[in-house]
C-alpha positions as a printed NumPy array, in Angstrom:
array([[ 18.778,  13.457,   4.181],
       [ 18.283,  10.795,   6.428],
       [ 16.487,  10.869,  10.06 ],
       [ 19.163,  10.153,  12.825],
       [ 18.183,   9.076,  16.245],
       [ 20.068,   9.354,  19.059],
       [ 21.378,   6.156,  20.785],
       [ 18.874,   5.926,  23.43 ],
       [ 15.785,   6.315,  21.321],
       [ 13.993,   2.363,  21.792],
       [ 10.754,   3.005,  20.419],
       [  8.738,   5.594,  18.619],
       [  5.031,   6.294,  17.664],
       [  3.875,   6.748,  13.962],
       [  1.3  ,   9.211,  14.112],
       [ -0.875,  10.331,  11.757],
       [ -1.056,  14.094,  12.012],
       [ -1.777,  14.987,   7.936],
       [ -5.631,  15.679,   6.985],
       [ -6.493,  13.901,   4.381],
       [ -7.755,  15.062,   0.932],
       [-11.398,  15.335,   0.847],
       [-10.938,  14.749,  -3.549],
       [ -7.922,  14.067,  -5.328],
       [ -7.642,  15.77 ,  -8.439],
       [ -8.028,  13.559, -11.136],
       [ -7.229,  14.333, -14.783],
       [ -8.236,  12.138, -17.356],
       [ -8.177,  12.045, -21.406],
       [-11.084,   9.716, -21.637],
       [-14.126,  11.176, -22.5  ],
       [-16.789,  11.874, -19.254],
       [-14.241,  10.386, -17.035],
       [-13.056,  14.075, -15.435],
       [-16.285,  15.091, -13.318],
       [-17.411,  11.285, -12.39 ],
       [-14.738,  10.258, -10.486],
       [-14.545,  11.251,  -6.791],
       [-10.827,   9.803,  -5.137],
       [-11.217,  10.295,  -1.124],
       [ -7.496,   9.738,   0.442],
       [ -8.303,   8.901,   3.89 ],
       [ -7.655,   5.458,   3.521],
       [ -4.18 ,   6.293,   1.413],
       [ -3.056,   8.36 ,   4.507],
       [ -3.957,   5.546,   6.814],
       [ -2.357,   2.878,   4.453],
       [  0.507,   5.428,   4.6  ],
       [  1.161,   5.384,   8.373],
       [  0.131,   1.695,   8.729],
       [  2.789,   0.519,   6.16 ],
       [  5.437,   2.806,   7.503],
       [  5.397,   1.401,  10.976],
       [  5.4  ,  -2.069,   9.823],
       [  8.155,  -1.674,   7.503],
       [ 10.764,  -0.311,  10.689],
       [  9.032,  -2.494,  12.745],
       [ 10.554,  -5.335,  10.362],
       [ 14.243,  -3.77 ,  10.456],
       [ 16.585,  -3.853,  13.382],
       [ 15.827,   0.098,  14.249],
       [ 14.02 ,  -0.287,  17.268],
       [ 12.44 ,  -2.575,  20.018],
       [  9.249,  -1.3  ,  19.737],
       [  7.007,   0.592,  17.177],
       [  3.615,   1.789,  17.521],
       [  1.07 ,   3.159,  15.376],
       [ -1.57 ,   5.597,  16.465],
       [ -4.668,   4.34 ,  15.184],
       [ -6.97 ,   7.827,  14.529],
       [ -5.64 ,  10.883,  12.831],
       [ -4.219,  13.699,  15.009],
       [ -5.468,  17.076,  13.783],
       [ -8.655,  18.21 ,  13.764],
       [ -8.562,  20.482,  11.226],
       [ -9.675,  20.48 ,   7.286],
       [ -6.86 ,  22.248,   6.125],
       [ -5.351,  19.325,   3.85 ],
       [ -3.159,  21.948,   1.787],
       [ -1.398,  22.738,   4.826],
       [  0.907,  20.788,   7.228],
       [  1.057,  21.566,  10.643],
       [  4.153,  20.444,  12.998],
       [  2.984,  18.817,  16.432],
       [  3.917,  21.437,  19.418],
       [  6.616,  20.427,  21.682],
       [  3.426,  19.789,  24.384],
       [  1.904,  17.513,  21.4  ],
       [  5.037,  15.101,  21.479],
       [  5.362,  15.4  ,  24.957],
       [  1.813,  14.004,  25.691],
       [  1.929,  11.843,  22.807],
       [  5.502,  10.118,  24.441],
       [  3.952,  10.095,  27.734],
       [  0.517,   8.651,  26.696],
       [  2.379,   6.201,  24.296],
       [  5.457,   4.977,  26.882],
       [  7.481,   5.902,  23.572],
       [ 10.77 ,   7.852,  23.334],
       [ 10.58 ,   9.809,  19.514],
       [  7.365,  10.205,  17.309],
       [  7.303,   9.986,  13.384],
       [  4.999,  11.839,  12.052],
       [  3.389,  11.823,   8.708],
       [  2.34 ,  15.503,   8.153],
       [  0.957,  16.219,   5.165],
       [  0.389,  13.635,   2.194],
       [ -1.377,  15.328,  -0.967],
       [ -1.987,  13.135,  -4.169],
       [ -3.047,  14.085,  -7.916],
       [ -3.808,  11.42 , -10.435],
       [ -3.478,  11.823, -14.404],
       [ -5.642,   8.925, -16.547],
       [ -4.127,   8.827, -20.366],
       [ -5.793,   6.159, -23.097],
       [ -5.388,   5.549, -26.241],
       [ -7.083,   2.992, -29.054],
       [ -4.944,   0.606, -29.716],
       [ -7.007,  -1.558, -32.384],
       [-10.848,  -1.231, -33.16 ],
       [-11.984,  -3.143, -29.923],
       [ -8.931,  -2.683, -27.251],
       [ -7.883,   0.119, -25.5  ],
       [ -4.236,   1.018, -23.757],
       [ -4.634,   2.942, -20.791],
       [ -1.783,   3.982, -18.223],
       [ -2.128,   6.395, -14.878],
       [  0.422,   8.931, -13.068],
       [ -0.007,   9.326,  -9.806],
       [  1.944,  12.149,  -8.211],
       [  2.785,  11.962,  -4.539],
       [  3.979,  15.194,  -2.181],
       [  4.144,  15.699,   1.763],
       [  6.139,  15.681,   4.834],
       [  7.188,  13.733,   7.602],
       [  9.278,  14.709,  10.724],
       [ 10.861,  13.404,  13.56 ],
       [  9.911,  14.544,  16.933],
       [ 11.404,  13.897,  20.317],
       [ 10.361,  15.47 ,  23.489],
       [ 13.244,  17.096,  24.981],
       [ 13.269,  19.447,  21.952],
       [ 11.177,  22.464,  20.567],
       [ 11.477,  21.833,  17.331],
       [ 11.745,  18.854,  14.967],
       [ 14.577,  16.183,  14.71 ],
       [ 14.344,  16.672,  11.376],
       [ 11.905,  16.959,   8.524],
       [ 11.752,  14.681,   5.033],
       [  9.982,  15.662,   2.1  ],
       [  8.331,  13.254,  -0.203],
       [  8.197,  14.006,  -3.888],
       [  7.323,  11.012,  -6.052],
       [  5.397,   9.611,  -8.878],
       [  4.216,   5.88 ,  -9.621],
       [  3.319,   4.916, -12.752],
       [  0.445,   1.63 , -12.521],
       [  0.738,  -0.711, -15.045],
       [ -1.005,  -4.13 , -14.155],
       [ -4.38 ,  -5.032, -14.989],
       [ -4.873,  -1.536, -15.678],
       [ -6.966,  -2.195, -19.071],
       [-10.356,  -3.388, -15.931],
       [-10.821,   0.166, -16.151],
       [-12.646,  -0.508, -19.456],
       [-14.475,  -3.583, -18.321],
       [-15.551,  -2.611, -14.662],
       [-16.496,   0.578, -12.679],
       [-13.984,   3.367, -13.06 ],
       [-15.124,   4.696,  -9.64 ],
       [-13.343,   2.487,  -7.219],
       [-10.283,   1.525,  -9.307],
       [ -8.319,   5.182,  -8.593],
       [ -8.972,   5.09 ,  -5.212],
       [ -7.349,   1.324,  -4.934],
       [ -4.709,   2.258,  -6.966],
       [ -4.141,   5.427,  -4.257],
       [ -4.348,   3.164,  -1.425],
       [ -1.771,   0.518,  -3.419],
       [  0.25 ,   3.877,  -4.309],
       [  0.294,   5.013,  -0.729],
       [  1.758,   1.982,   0.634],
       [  4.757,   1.601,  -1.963],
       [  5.823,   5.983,  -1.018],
       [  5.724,   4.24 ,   2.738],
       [  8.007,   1.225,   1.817],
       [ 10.475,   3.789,  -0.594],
       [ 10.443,   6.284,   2.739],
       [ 12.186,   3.457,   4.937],
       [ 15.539,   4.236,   3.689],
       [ 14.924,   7.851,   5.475],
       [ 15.328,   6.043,   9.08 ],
       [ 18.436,   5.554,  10.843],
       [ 18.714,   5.49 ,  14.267],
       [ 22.618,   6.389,  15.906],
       [ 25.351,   6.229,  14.337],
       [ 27.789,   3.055,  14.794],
       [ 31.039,   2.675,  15.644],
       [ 33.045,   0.134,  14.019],
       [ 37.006,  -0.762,  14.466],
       [ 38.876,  -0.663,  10.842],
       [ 42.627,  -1.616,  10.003],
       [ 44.538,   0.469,   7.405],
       [ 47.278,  -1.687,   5.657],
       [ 49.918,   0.181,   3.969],
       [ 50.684,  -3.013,   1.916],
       [ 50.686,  -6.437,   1.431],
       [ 52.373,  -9.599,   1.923],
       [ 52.256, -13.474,   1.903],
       [ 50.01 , -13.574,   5.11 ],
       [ 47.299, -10.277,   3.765],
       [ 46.988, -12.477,   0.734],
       [ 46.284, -15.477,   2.25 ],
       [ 43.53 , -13.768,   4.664],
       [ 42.267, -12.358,   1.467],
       [ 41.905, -15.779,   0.506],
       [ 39.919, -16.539,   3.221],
       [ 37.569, -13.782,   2.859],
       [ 37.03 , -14.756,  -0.5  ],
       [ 35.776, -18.602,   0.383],
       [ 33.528, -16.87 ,   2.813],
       [ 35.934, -18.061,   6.194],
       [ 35.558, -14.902,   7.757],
       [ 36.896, -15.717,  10.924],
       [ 40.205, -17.363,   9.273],
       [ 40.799, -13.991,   7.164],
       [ 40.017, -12.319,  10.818],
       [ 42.785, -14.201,  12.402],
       [ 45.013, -13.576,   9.799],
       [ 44.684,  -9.922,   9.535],
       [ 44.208,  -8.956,  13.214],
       [ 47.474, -11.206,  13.371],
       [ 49.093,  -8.778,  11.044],
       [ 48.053,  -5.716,  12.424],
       [ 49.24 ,  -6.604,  15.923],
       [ 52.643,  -6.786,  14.565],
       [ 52.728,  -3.83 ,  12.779],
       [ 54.459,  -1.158,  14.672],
       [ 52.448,   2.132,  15.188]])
């Protein structure tokens, strides 16, 4: 379900109030890969935030968004996600000048590693990276969240995946988290919509010479011809 703001909401604050994972799990069928890699997600759940805000900072949702630079919570409990009190968005509105917060809540990762030989001197490797968490919508009249949207995903990394057998195993995971991170941001735009709009339709209970020829219109793109046309026809149309 999507997150619907009221009207007057102008800007909002993406905070980062999830704690990230001090090591992602990381499965892995080659051999002595398991216990030497070490994933750390802080800089996924930054990526996270940072992405978000610029993507509906790019759409026409609102005239300002900010992004709160240090995590919120204090806490090490990264299984967990905590909502932000009522007094949390209220300080975090007032501090901010903003009118709603976003919050990214929790954001837990696991990564699987597969490989197999493909001839006697290549290998053809592929990765799963699963994605889970939560992120709400405060505002600060209320005592509970606007709403709350789960994220459930997995990403599959393809490209220039086989520099896992040619360079150090130990940083590629963690930039393909980061990389990962920033795509679940972009996919959770769609989540974000702030009022609903009203728009005027006609209802045309058929059709004759002058529909058809603002149809025609429409068609070659002369949008304010067909407008004409039609708004012509529905002013002489008795209720």
């Amino acid at each position: 379900s999507g997150i619907t703001f009221p009207r007057e909401v102008k800007s909002v604050l993406i905070v980062n109030n999830a704690v990230p994972q001090p090591e992602v799990p990381f499965e892995s069928t080659i051999p002595n890969q398991r216990d030497s890699v070490h994933i750390p997600a802080d800089s996924a759940v930054f990526d996270f935030c940072r992405t978000l805000g610029v993507e509906i900072a790019a759409s026409p949702y609102f005239e300002d968004v900010r992004l709160l630079d240090e995590g919120y919570r204090e806490d090490k409990y990264f299984f967990t996600d905590r909502m932000l009190t009522a007094d949390d968005v209220s300080l975090l509105c007032r501090e901010h000048s903003v009118d709603a917060i976003i919050s990214l809540d929790q954001l837990m990762f696991q990564v699987k590693e597969s490989a197999r030989k493909s001839s006697d001197f290549d290998f053809e490797g592929w990765m799963e990276i699963y994605v889970t968490g939560v992120l709400r919508a405060y505002l600060p009249e209320r005592d509970t969240p606007l709403t709350s949207i789960l994220i459930s995903d997995t990403v599959h990394p393809q490209a220039g995946y086989d520099i896992l057998y040619v360079a150090s195993v130990l940083v590629y995971p963690e930039v393909m988290l980061r990389e990962t991170a920033k795509l679940i941001a972009e996919r959770s735009l769609v989540n974000f919509v702030p009022y609903w709009s009203n728009d005027v339709r006609w209802y045309y209970v058929s059709s004759n010479a002058a529909w058809k020829e603002a149809t025609a219109y429409a068609a070659l793109d002369r949008w304010e011809q067909a407008y004409e046309k039609w708004k012509t026809i529905y002013d002489k149309t008795p209720e």
